[in-house]
Amino acid sequence: MKYFLHADLDAFYASVEQLDNAEYCGKPVIVGGLPGDRRTVVSTASYEARRYGVHSAMPVARAYELCPHGVFLRGNMSRYREKSREVMSVLSEFTSDLRQISIDEAFLEITGTGRLFGPPADLARKLKKAVRERTGLTVSAGLASNKYVAKIASGMSKPDGCFIVEAGGEEYFMRSLPVDKIWGAGWKAREKFRKYGLKTCDDIHGISEQRLSSLFGKAFGKFLYRAVRGQAAEAFDDTRRSRSISAEHTFDYDMYDEFAVETAIMKICNTLMYRLLDSRRQSRTVFVKIRYGDFSTESAQETSEHAVGTMNDMFERVCALFRRKYRRGMGIRLIGAGLMNLEADGATPAELFDFEDDRKKKLEKCIHEINKKFPAAAIKKARLIY
DNA sequence: TCTGGGGTCCTAGGACCC
DNA sequence: TCTGGGGTCCTAGGACCC
């Protein structure tokens, strides 16, 4: 029987800010944007801020109404990534099988670590202590015989909590929960639960797998059937390689100027090309995403015989899709682009018509290297200077 | 309070091949 | 020419997660 610990850092971004800035301690810290910032949402609210009803994904403007005296910050991702690495390094000392699933969460397989760390409860206590002493952060732990239940357990006693589901008790544990605790059921699914009068996991437990599949769709129905029985959702088990890279930009005000939108697309392609180069992979499929002022969203994608070769190549493919899809006259709220179905570098021929393209490709690589070594140089296309 | 950015997975329909 | 299924690839849209 395997056993897992899910470690989840408490209000991570906000906690790092409080750690780095003593004057923020005990105050409501809201990371995401400054009060005047348009079209931004909260990434993380400290527990002090949550008392005012502020939570992640909430528009910053709304958070400001609820908590005008809060400390509002835009955040510093590179600092959070650095802190995340510190924490993961501490966690790695407790297991040989550590699987990080996001910047602030990880699974540890702790089967058979009893000899080293004692029973699971002792291990959890030691782990929490080590993280606190060596990184200054608190972590909540959930322990169970599979990752799915461990993940839910870690959310049961936040912050700085520890919740243990004994082996054999998974089904009883899950059945006791309200449907809101189901990880993987979001707003839409909850609406349906309400519609069907399903309040607890035990209510769902009483429905056959077939019936769940006809109500919620094949895959999600099967998932629900297993979830309320405390059975593993195999979702995070295999190591999934990323299959796409993308970037997007929301304009402060709806944009009607096509040239400006295409300049934004160029900027996005610029970013993506360098990320693609770093990933040592390639792609034949590009896509564009357009969100209009009314929040309706459209996307278009195209797969070519040839892999994307240069920044310009990507830009032209994305622009062609954009021009085909764009409903003229509609204000654009967001423009995005990306590459899908990433393959190992060299899997398909790049679009190289002649030496000119080859030359451009080499030039782009070279510029990227210079920019990495000397960030101050910031070499970029003339159209991207503003 | 109008709702970020970067991802993954699922569905459903159409094309095409055997 | 009416027509069948399975497999695979592609496309557009949506749900969900942190």
PDB file of N, CA, C and O in Angstrom, chain A residues 76-142:
ATOM      1  N   ASN A  76       6.247  39.658  -7.790  1.00  0.00           N
ATOM      2  CA  ASN A  76       7.584  39.493  -8.346  1.00  0.00           C
ATOM      3  C   ASN A  76       7.825  38.005  -8.589  1.00  0.00           C
ATOM      4  O   ASN A  76       8.324  37.281  -7.727  1.00  0.00           O
ATOM      5  N   MET A  77       7.453  37.548  -9.796  1.00  0.00           N
ATOM      6  CA  MET A  77       7.482  36.108 -10.089  1.00  0.00           C
ATOM      7  C   MET A  77       8.864  35.482  -9.918  1.00  0.00           C
ATOM      8  O   MET A  77       8.968  34.345  -9.460  1.00  0.00           O
ATOM      9  N   SER A  78       9.918  36.209 -10.291  1.00  0.00           N
ATOM     10  CA  SER A  78      11.230  35.560 -10.213  1.00  0.00           C
ATOM     11  C   SER A  78      11.597  35.293  -8.751  1.00  0.00           C
ATOM     12  O   SER A  78      12.214  34.285  -8.434  1.00  0.00           O
ATOM     13  N   ARG A  79      11.177  36.205  -7.876  1.00  0.00           N
ATOM     14  CA  ARG A  79      11.409  35.982  -6.443  1.00  0.00           C
ATOM     15  C   ARG A  79      10.604  34.775  -5.955  1.00  0.00           C
ATOM     16  O   ARG A  79      11.089  33.948  -5.186  1.00  0.00           O
ATOM     17  N   TYR A  80       9.367  34.623  -6.435  1.00  0.00           N
ATOM     18  CA  TYR A  80       8.530  33.500  -5.991  1.00  0.00           C
ATOM     19  C   TYR A  80       9.099  32.176  -6.496  1.00  0.00           C
ATOM     20  O   TYR A  80       9.065  31.167  -5.801  1.00  0.00           O
ATOM     21  N   ARG A  81       9.606  32.208  -7.722  1.00  0.00           N
ATOM     22  CA  ARG A  81      10.207  30.978  -8.271  1.00  0.00           C
ATOM     23  C   ARG A  81      11.431  30.567  -7.460  1.00  0.00           C
ATOM     24  O   ARG A  81      11.632  29.389  -7.178  1.00  0.00           O
ATOM     25  N   GLU A  82      12.212  31.585  -7.074  1.00  0.00           N
ATOM     26  CA  GLU A  82      13.413  31.326  -6.270  1.00  0.00           C
ATOM     27  C   GLU A  82      13.017  30.685  -4.934  1.00  0.00           C
ATOM     28  O   GLU A  82      13.579  29.676  -4.508  1.00  0.00           O
ATOM     29  N   LYS A  83      12.001  31.259  -4.306  1.00  0.00           N
ATOM     30  CA  LYS A  83      11.542  30.754  -3.005  1.00  0.00           C
ATOM     31  C   LYS A  83      10.962  29.341  -3.155  1.00  0.00           C
ATOM     32  O   LYS A  83      11.150  28.485  -2.295  1.00  0.00           O
ATOM     33  N   SER A  84      10.276  29.129  -4.262  1.00  0.00           N
ATOM     34  CA  SER A  84       9.706  27.815  -4.536  1.00  0.00           C
ATOM     35  C   SER A  84      10.817  26.761  -4.619  1.00  0.00           C
ATOM     36  O   SER A  84      10.691  25.663  -4.075  1.00  0.00           O
ATOM     37  N   ARG A  85      11.896  27.097  -5.295  1.00  0.00           N
ATOM     38  CA  ARG A  85      13.022  26.158  -5.404  1.00  0.00           C
ATOM     39  C   ARG A  85      13.596  25.817  -4.032  1.00  0.00           C
ATOM     40  O   ARG A  85      13.913  24.666  -3.766  1.00  0.00           O
ATOM     41  N   GLU A  86      13.674  26.825  -3.154  1.00  0.00           N
ATOM     42  CA  GLU A  86      14.176  26.579  -1.794  1.00  0.00           C
ATOM     43  C   GLU A  86      13.298  25.556  -1.082  1.00  0.00           C
ATOM     44  O   GLU A  86      13.788  24.616  -0.468  1.00  0.00           O
ATOM     45  N   VAL A  87      11.984  25.769  -1.184  1.00  0.00           N
ATOM     46  CA  VAL A  87      11.057  24.876  -0.489  1.00  0.00           C
ATOM     47  C   VAL A  87      11.153  23.460  -1.059  1.00  0.00           C
ATOM     48  O   VAL A  87      11.236  22.483  -0.310  1.00  0.00           O
ATOM     49  N   MET A  88      11.160  23.351  -2.380  1.00  0.00           N
ATOM     50  CA  MET A  88      11.205  22.032  -3.010  1.00  0.00           C
ATOM     51  C   MET A  88      12.486  21.289  -2.608  1.00  0.00           C
ATOM     52  O   MET A  88      12.481  20.073  -2.452  1.00  0.00           O
ATOM     53  N   SER A  89      13.544  22.049  -2.447  1.00  0.00           N
ATOM     54  CA  SER A  89      14.799  21.438  -2.034  1.00  0.00           C
ATOM     55  C   SER A  89      14.661  20.828  -0.631  1.00  0.00           C
ATOM     56  O   SER A  89      15.151  19.722  -0.367  1.00  0.00           O
ATOM     57  N   VAL A  90      13.982  21.526   0.265  1.00  0.00           N
ATOM     58  CA  VAL A  90      13.758  20.979   1.610  1.00  0.00           C
ATOM     59  C   VAL A  90      12.874  19.731   1.521  1.00  0.00           C
ATOM     60  O   VAL A  90      13.173  18.695   2.112  1.00  0.00           O
ATOM     61  N   LEU A  91      11.810  19.823   0.727  1.00  0.00           N
ATOM     62  CA  LEU A  91      10.890  18.675   0.614  1.00  0.00           C
ATOM     63  C   LEU A  91      11.613  17.443   0.071  1.00  0.00           C
ATOM     64  O   LEU A  91      11.318  16.320   0.471  1.00  0.00           O
ATOM     65  N   SER A  92      12.548  17.684  -0.836  1.00  0.00           N
ATOM     66  CA  SER A  92      13.216  16.550  -1.485  1.00  0.00           C
ATOM     67  C   SER A  92      14.030  15.725  -0.493  1.00  0.00           C
ATOM     68  O   SER A  92      14.392  14.586  -0.781  1.00  0.00           O
ATOM     69  N   GLU A  93      14.292  16.288   0.676  1.00  0.00           N
ATOM     70  CA  GLU A  93      15.055  15.533   1.678  1.00  0.00           C
ATOM     71  C   GLU A  93      14.197  14.481   2.374  1.00  0.00           C
ATOM     72  O   GLU A  93      14.713  13.640   3.095  1.00  0.00           O
ATOM     73  N   PHE A  94      12.890  14.530   2.149  1.00  0.00           N
ATOM     74  CA  PHE A  94      11.999  13.598   2.835  1.00  0.00           C
ATOM     75  C   PHE A  94      11.546  12.436   1.966  1.00  0.00           C
ATOM     76  O   PHE A  94      10.802  11.588   2.421  1.00  0.00           O
ATOM     77  N   THR A  95      11.955  12.438   0.704  1.00  0.00           N
ATOM     78  CA  THR A  95      11.528  11.372  -0.190  1.00  0.00           C
ATOM     79  C   THR A  95      12.440  11.307  -1.408  1.00  0.00           C
ATOM     80  O   THR A  95      13.088  12.289  -1.756  1.00  0.00           O
ATOM     81  N   SER A  96      12.449  10.169  -2.052  1.00  0.00           N
ATOM     82  CA  SER A  96      13.197  10.071  -3.310  1.00  0.00           C
ATOM     83  C   SER A  96      12.239  10.295  -4.470  1.00  0.00           C
ATOM     84  O   SER A  96      12.644  10.359  -5.615  1.00  0.00           O
ATOM     85  N   ASP A  97      10.936  10.401  -4.150  1.00  0.00           N
ATOM     86  CA  ASP A  97       9.950  10.597  -5.209  1.00  0.00           C
ATOM     87  C   ASP A  97       9.122  11.845  -4.929  1.00  0.00           C
ATOM     88  O   ASP A  97       8.063  11.791  -4.304  1.00  0.00           O
ATOM     89  N   LEU A  98       9.668  12.982  -5.382  1.00  0.00           N
ATOM     90  CA  LEU A  98       8.999  14.266  -5.200  1.00  0.00           C
ATOM     91  C   LEU A  98       8.446  14.700  -6.535  1.00  0.00           C
ATOM     92  O   LEU A  98       9.166  14.711  -7.540  1.00  0.00           O
ATOM     93  N   ARG A  99       7.169  15.039  -6.583  1.00  0.00           N
ATOM     94  CA  ARG A  99       6.607  15.521  -7.843  1.00  0.00           C
ATOM     95  C   ARG A  99       5.954  16.873  -7.634  1.00  0.00           C
ATOM     96  O   ARG A  99       4.908  16.988  -6.998  1.00  0.00           O
ATOM     97  N   GLN A 100       6.601  17.903  -8.173  1.00  0.00           N
ATOM     98  CA  GLN A 100       6.074  19.256  -8.059  1.00  0.00           C
ATOM     99  C   GLN A 100       4.952  19.403  -9.078  1.00  0.00           C
ATOM    100  O   GLN A 100       5.131  19.071 -10.246  1.00  0.00           O
ATOM    101  N   ILE A 101       3.787  19.923  -8.673  1.00  0.00           N
ATOM    102  CA  ILE A 101       2.702  20.066  -9.643  1.00  0.00           C
ATOM    103  C   ILE A 101       2.357  21.511  -9.963  1.00  0.00           C
ATOM    104  O   ILE A 101       1.654  21.789 -10.908  1.00  0.00           O
ATOM    105  N   SER A 102       2.885  22.440  -9.166  1.00  0.00           N
ATOM    106  CA  SER A 102       2.741  23.857  -9.503  1.00  0.00           C
ATOM    107  C   SER A 102       3.784  24.591  -8.687  1.00  0.00           C
ATOM    108  O   SER A 102       4.573  23.963  -7.980  1.00  0.00           O
ATOM    109  N   ILE A 103       3.784  25.906  -8.764  1.00  0.00           N
ATOM    110  CA  ILE A 103       4.850  26.647  -8.079  1.00  0.00           C
ATOM    111  C   ILE A 103       4.799  26.439  -6.567  1.00  0.00           C
ATOM    112  O   ILE A 103       5.823  26.478  -5.907  1.00  0.00           O
ATOM    113  N   ASP A 104       3.624  26.149  -6.027  1.00  0.00           N
ATOM    114  CA  ASP A 104       3.510  26.073  -4.562  1.00  0.00           C
ATOM    115  C   ASP A 104       2.961  24.736  -4.043  1.00  0.00           C
ATOM    116  O   ASP A 104       2.481  24.667  -2.927  1.00  0.00           O
ATOM    117  N   GLU A 105       3.033  23.703  -4.856  1.00  0.00           N
ATOM    118  CA  GLU A 105       2.484  22.412  -4.436  1.00  0.00           C
ATOM    119  C   GLU A 105       3.353  21.255  -4.900  1.00  0.00           C
ATOM    120  O   GLU A 105       3.906  21.306  -5.995  1.00  0.00           O
ATOM    121  N   ALA A 106       3.374  20.200  -4.117  1.00  0.00           N
ATOM    122  CA  ALA A 106       4.091  18.998  -4.554  1.00  0.00           C
ATOM    123  C   ALA A 106       3.536  17.764  -3.869  1.00  0.00           C
ATOM    124  O   ALA A 106       2.959  17.839  -2.783  1.00  0.00           O
ATOM    125  N   PHE A 107       3.680  16.632  -4.534  1.00  0.00           N
ATOM    126  CA  PHE A 107       3.368  15.338  -3.932  1.00  0.00           C
ATOM    127  C   PHE A 107       4.673  14.658  -3.543  1.00  0.00           C
ATOM    128  O   PHE A 107       5.647  14.682  -4.295  1.00  0.00           O
ATOM    129  N   LEU A 108       4.646  14.029  -2.366  1.00  0.00           N
ATOM    130  CA  LEU A 108       5.786  13.217  -1.949  1.00  0.00           C
ATOM    131  C   LEU A 108       5.276  11.806  -1.748  1.00  0.00           C
ATOM    132  O   LEU A 108       4.306  11.596  -1.008  1.00  0.00           O
ATOM    133  N   GLU A 109       5.893  10.845  -2.396  1.00  0.00           N
ATOM    134  CA  GLU A 109       5.540   9.486  -2.054  1.00  0.00           C
ATOM    135  C   GLU A 109       6.341   9.130  -0.830  1.00  0.00           C
ATOM    136  O   GLU A 109       7.571   9.237  -0.825  1.00  0.00           O
ATOM    137  N   ILE A 110       5.659   8.732   0.239  1.00  0.00           N
ATOM    138  CA  ILE A 110       6.366   8.494   1.498  1.00  0.00           C
ATOM    139  C   ILE A 110       6.218   7.045   1.954  1.00  0.00           C
ATOM    140  O   ILE A 110       6.418   6.734   3.123  1.00  0.00           O
ATOM    141  N   THR A 111       5.845   6.174   0.992  1.00  0.00           N
ATOM    142  CA  THR A 111       5.751   4.750   1.305  1.00  0.00           C
ATOM    143  C   THR A 111       7.103   4.262   1.836  1.00  0.00           C
ATOM    144  O   THR A 111       8.123   4.515   1.214  1.00  0.00           O
ATOM    145  N   GLY A 112       7.067   3.621   2.977  1.00  0.00           N
ATOM    146  CA  GLY A 112       8.299   2.998   3.468  1.00  0.00           C
ATOM    147  C   GLY A 112       9.356   3.951   3.991  1.00  0.00           C
ATOM    148  O   GLY A 112      10.539   3.619   4.041  1.00  0.00           O
ATOM    149  N   THR A 113       8.958   5.160   4.395  1.00  0.00           N
ATOM    150  CA  THR A 113       9.951   6.072   4.970  1.00  0.00           C
ATOM    151  C   THR A 113       9.902   6.038   6.497  1.00  0.00           C
ATOM    152  O   THR A 113      10.573   6.819   7.165  1.00  0.00           O
ATOM    153  N   GLY A 114       9.108   5.116   7.039  1.00  0.00           N
ATOM    154  CA  GLY A 114       8.911   5.026   8.479  1.00  0.00           C
ATOM    155  C   GLY A 114      10.202   4.870   9.262  1.00  0.00           C
ATOM    156  O   GLY A 114      10.381   5.471  10.326  1.00  0.00           O
ATOM    157  N   ARG A 115      11.108   4.067   8.730  1.00  0.00           N
ATOM    158  CA  ARG A 115      12.365   3.818   9.414  1.00  0.00           C
ATOM    159  C   ARG A 115      13.173   5.116   9.618  1.00  0.00           C
ATOM    160  O   ARG A 115      13.828   5.314  10.621  1.00  0.00           O
ATOM    161  N   LEU A 116      13.079   5.987   8.622  1.00  0.00           N
ATOM    162  CA  LEU A 116      13.829   7.244   8.679  1.00  0.00           C
ATOM    163  C   LEU A 116      13.117   8.334   9.473  1.00  0.00           C
ATOM    164  O   LEU A 116      13.727   9.049  10.259  1.00  0.00           O
ATOM    165  N   PHE A 117      11.803   8.458   9.248  1.00  0.00           N
ATOM    166  CA  PHE A 117      11.097   9.620   9.787  1.00  0.00           C
ATOM    167  C   PHE A 117       9.976   9.258  10.758  1.00  0.00           C
ATOM    168  O   PHE A 117       9.287  10.141  11.260  1.00  0.00           O
ATOM    169  N   GLY A 118       9.763   7.978  10.988  1.00  0.00           N
ATOM    170  CA  GLY A 118       8.670   7.592  11.872  1.00  0.00           C
ATOM    171  C   GLY A 118       7.368   7.514  11.105  1.00  0.00           C
ATOM    172  O   GLY A 118       7.342   7.666   9.884  1.00  0.00           O
ATOM    173  N   PRO A 119       6.262   7.328  11.833  1.00  0.00           N
ATOM    174  CA  PRO A 119       4.951   7.225  11.180  1.00  0.00           C
ATOM    175  C   PRO A 119       4.605   8.521  10.437  1.00  0.00           C
ATOM    176  O   PRO A 119       5.183   9.572  10.730  1.00  0.00           O
ATOM    177  N   PRO A 120       3.683   8.463   9.469  1.00  0.00           N
ATOM    178  CA  PRO A 120       3.337   9.615   8.635  1.00  0.00           C
ATOM    179  C   PRO A 120       3.109  10.906   9.412  1.00  0.00           C
ATOM    180  O   PRO A 120       3.566  11.970   8.986  1.00  0.00           O
ATOM    181  N   ALA A 121       2.428  10.820  10.541  1.00  0.00           N
ATOM    182  CA  ALA A 121       2.143  12.035  11.309  1.00  0.00           C
ATOM    183  C   ALA A 121       3.445  12.682  11.773  1.00  0.00           C
ATOM    184  O   ALA A 121       3.577  13.920  11.774  1.00  0.00           O
ATOM    185  N   ASP A 122       4.418  11.869  12.157  1.00  0.00           N
ATOM    186  CA  ASP A 122       5.712  12.408  12.598  1.00  0.00           C
ATOM    187  C   ASP A 122       6.457  13.039  11.428  1.00  0.00           C
ATOM    188  O   ASP A 122       7.059  14.101  11.547  1.00  0.00           O
ATOM    189  N   LEU A 123       6.415  12.327  10.296  1.00  0.00           N
ATOM    190  CA  LEU A 123       7.084  12.862   9.110  1.00  0.00           C
ATOM    191  C   LEU A 123       6.500  14.227   8.751  1.00  0.00           C
ATOM    192  O   LEU A 123       7.235  15.186   8.488  1.00  0.00           O
ATOM    193  N   ALA A 124       5.179  14.321   8.762  1.00  0.00           N
ATOM    194  CA  ALA A 124       4.529  15.582   8.403  1.00  0.00           C
ATOM    195  C   ALA A 124       4.960  16.693   9.347  1.00  0.00           C
ATOM    196  O   ALA A 124       5.246  17.814   8.917  1.00  0.00           O
ATOM    197  N   ARG A 125       5.027  16.374  10.619  1.00  0.00           N
ATOM    198  CA  ARG A 125       5.437  17.386  11.610  1.00  0.00           C
ATOM    199  C   ARG A 125       6.872  17.844  11.342  1.00  0.00           C
ATOM    200  O   ARG A 125       7.176  19.036  11.344  1.00  0.00           O
ATOM    201  N   LYS A 126       7.749  16.882  11.083  1.00  0.00           N
ATOM    202  CA  LYS A 126       9.154  17.222  10.810  1.00  0.00           C
ATOM    203  C   LYS A 126       9.291  18.050   9.531  1.00  0.00           C
ATOM    204  O   LYS A 126      10.080  18.991   9.465  1.00  0.00           O
ATOM    205  N   LEU A 127       8.521  17.657   8.539  1.00  0.00           N
ATOM    206  CA  LEU A 127       8.585  18.371   7.258  1.00  0.00           C
ATOM    207  C   LEU A 127       8.109  19.818   7.418  1.00  0.00           C
ATOM    208  O   LEU A 127       8.766  20.764   6.936  1.00  0.00           O
ATOM    209  N   LYS A 128       7.006  19.992   8.103  1.00  0.00           N
ATOM    210  CA  LYS A 128       6.477  21.343   8.302  1.00  0.00           C
ATOM    211  C   LYS A 128       7.469  22.208   9.083  1.00  0.00           C
ATOM    212  O   LYS A 128       7.667  23.382   8.763  1.00  0.00           O
ATOM    213  N   LYS A 129       8.104  21.589  10.069  1.00  0.00           N
ATOM    214  CA  LYS A 129       9.088  22.310  10.888  1.00  0.00           C
ATOM    215  C   LYS A 129      10.297  22.712  10.045  1.00  0.00           C
ATOM    216  O   LYS A 129      10.770  23.855  10.113  1.00  0.00           O
ATOM    217  N   ALA A 130      10.774  21.782   9.219  1.00  0.00           N
ATOM    218  CA  ALA A 130      11.947  22.052   8.380  1.00  0.00           C
ATOM    219  C   ALA A 130      11.662  23.184   7.397  1.00  0.00           C
ATOM    220  O   ALA A 130      12.489  24.082   7.205  1.00  0.00           O
ATOM    221  N   VAL A 131      10.471  23.154   6.789  1.00  0.00           N
ATOM    222  CA  VAL A 131      10.124  24.202   5.824  1.00  0.00           C
ATOM    223  C   VAL A 131      10.040  25.552   6.539  1.00  0.00           C
ATOM    224  O   VAL A 131      10.565  26.563   6.061  1.00  0.00           O
ATOM    225  N   ARG A 132       9.435  25.570   7.713  1.00  0.00           N
ATOM    226  CA  ARG A 132       9.283  26.826   8.435  1.00  0.00           C
ATOM    227  C   ARG A 132      10.645  27.389   8.846  1.00  0.00           C
ATOM    228  O   ARG A 132      10.953  28.562   8.641  1.00  0.00           O
ATOM    229  N   GLU A 133      11.493  26.509   9.412  1.00  0.00           N
ATOM    230  CA  GLU A 133      12.783  27.000   9.918  1.00  0.00           C
ATOM    231  C   GLU A 133      13.736  27.426   8.808  1.00  0.00           C
ATOM    232  O   GLU A 133      14.497  28.360   8.968  1.00  0.00           O
ATOM    233  N   ARG A 134      13.662  26.722   7.689  1.00  0.00           N
ATOM    234  CA  ARG A 134      14.674  27.011   6.658  1.00  0.00           C
ATOM    235  C   ARG A 134      14.193  27.925   5.542  1.00  0.00           C
ATOM    236  O   ARG A 134      15.002  28.424   4.758  1.00  0.00           O
ATOM    237  N   THR A 135      12.893  28.135   5.432  1.00  0.00           N
ATOM    238  CA  THR A 135      12.423  29.057   4.387  1.00  0.00           C
ATOM    239  C   THR A 135      11.527  30.157   4.947  1.00  0.00           C
ATOM    240  O   THR A 135      11.232  31.116   4.243  1.00  0.00           O
ATOM    241  N   GLY A 136      11.087  30.007   6.200  1.00  0.00           N
ATOM    242  CA  GLY A 136      10.233  31.027   6.790  1.00  0.00           C
ATOM    243  C   GLY A 136       8.780  30.914   6.362  1.00  0.00           C
ATOM    244  O   GLY A 136       7.966  31.777   6.675  1.00  0.00           O
ATOM    245  N   LEU A 137       8.430  29.847   5.638  1.00  0.00           N
ATOM    246  CA  LEU A 137       7.068  29.716   5.121  1.00  0.00           C
ATOM    247  C   LEU A 137       6.330  28.576   5.800  1.00  0.00           C
ATOM    248  O   LEU A 137       6.945  27.614   6.266  1.00  0.00           O
ATOM    249  N   THR A 138       5.002  28.670   5.830  1.00  0.00           N
ATOM    250  CA  THR A 138       4.229  27.569   6.386  1.00  0.00           C
ATOM    251  C   THR A 138       3.591  26.779   5.247  1.00  0.00           C
ATOM    252  O   THR A 138       3.268  27.314   4.190  1.00  0.00           O
ATOM    253  N   VAL A 139       3.447  25.489   5.516  1.00  0.00           N
ATOM    254  CA  VAL A 139       2.916  24.597   4.500  1.00  0.00           C
ATOM    255  C   VAL A 139       1.808  23.758   5.133  1.00  0.00           C
ATOM    256  O   VAL A 139       1.864  23.424   6.313  1.00  0.00           O
ATOM    257  N   SER A 140       0.772  23.475   4.353  1.00  0.00           N
ATOM    258  CA  SER A 140      -0.271  22.570   4.822  1.00  0.00           C
ATOM    259  C   SER A 140      -0.055  21.209   4.191  1.00  0.00           C
ATOM    260  O   SER A 140       0.305  21.121   3.013  1.00  0.00           O
ATOM    261  N   ALA A 141      -0.290  20.174   4.980  1.00  0.00           N
ATOM    262  CA  ALA A 141      -0.030  18.824   4.493  1.00  0.00           C
ATOM    263  C   ALA A 141      -1.297  17.991   4.498  1.00  0.00           C
ATOM    264  O   ALA A 141      -2.136  18.123   5.388  1.00  0.00           O
ATOM    265  N   GLY A 142      -1.432  17.148   3.481  1.00  0.00           N
ATOM    266  CA  GLY A 142      -2.524  16.185   3.439  1.00  0.00           C
ATOM    267  C   GLY A 142      -1.914  14.822   3.190  1.00  0.00           C
ATOM    268  O   GLY A 142      -1.035  14.693   2.337  1.00  0.00           O
TER     269      GLY A 142
END
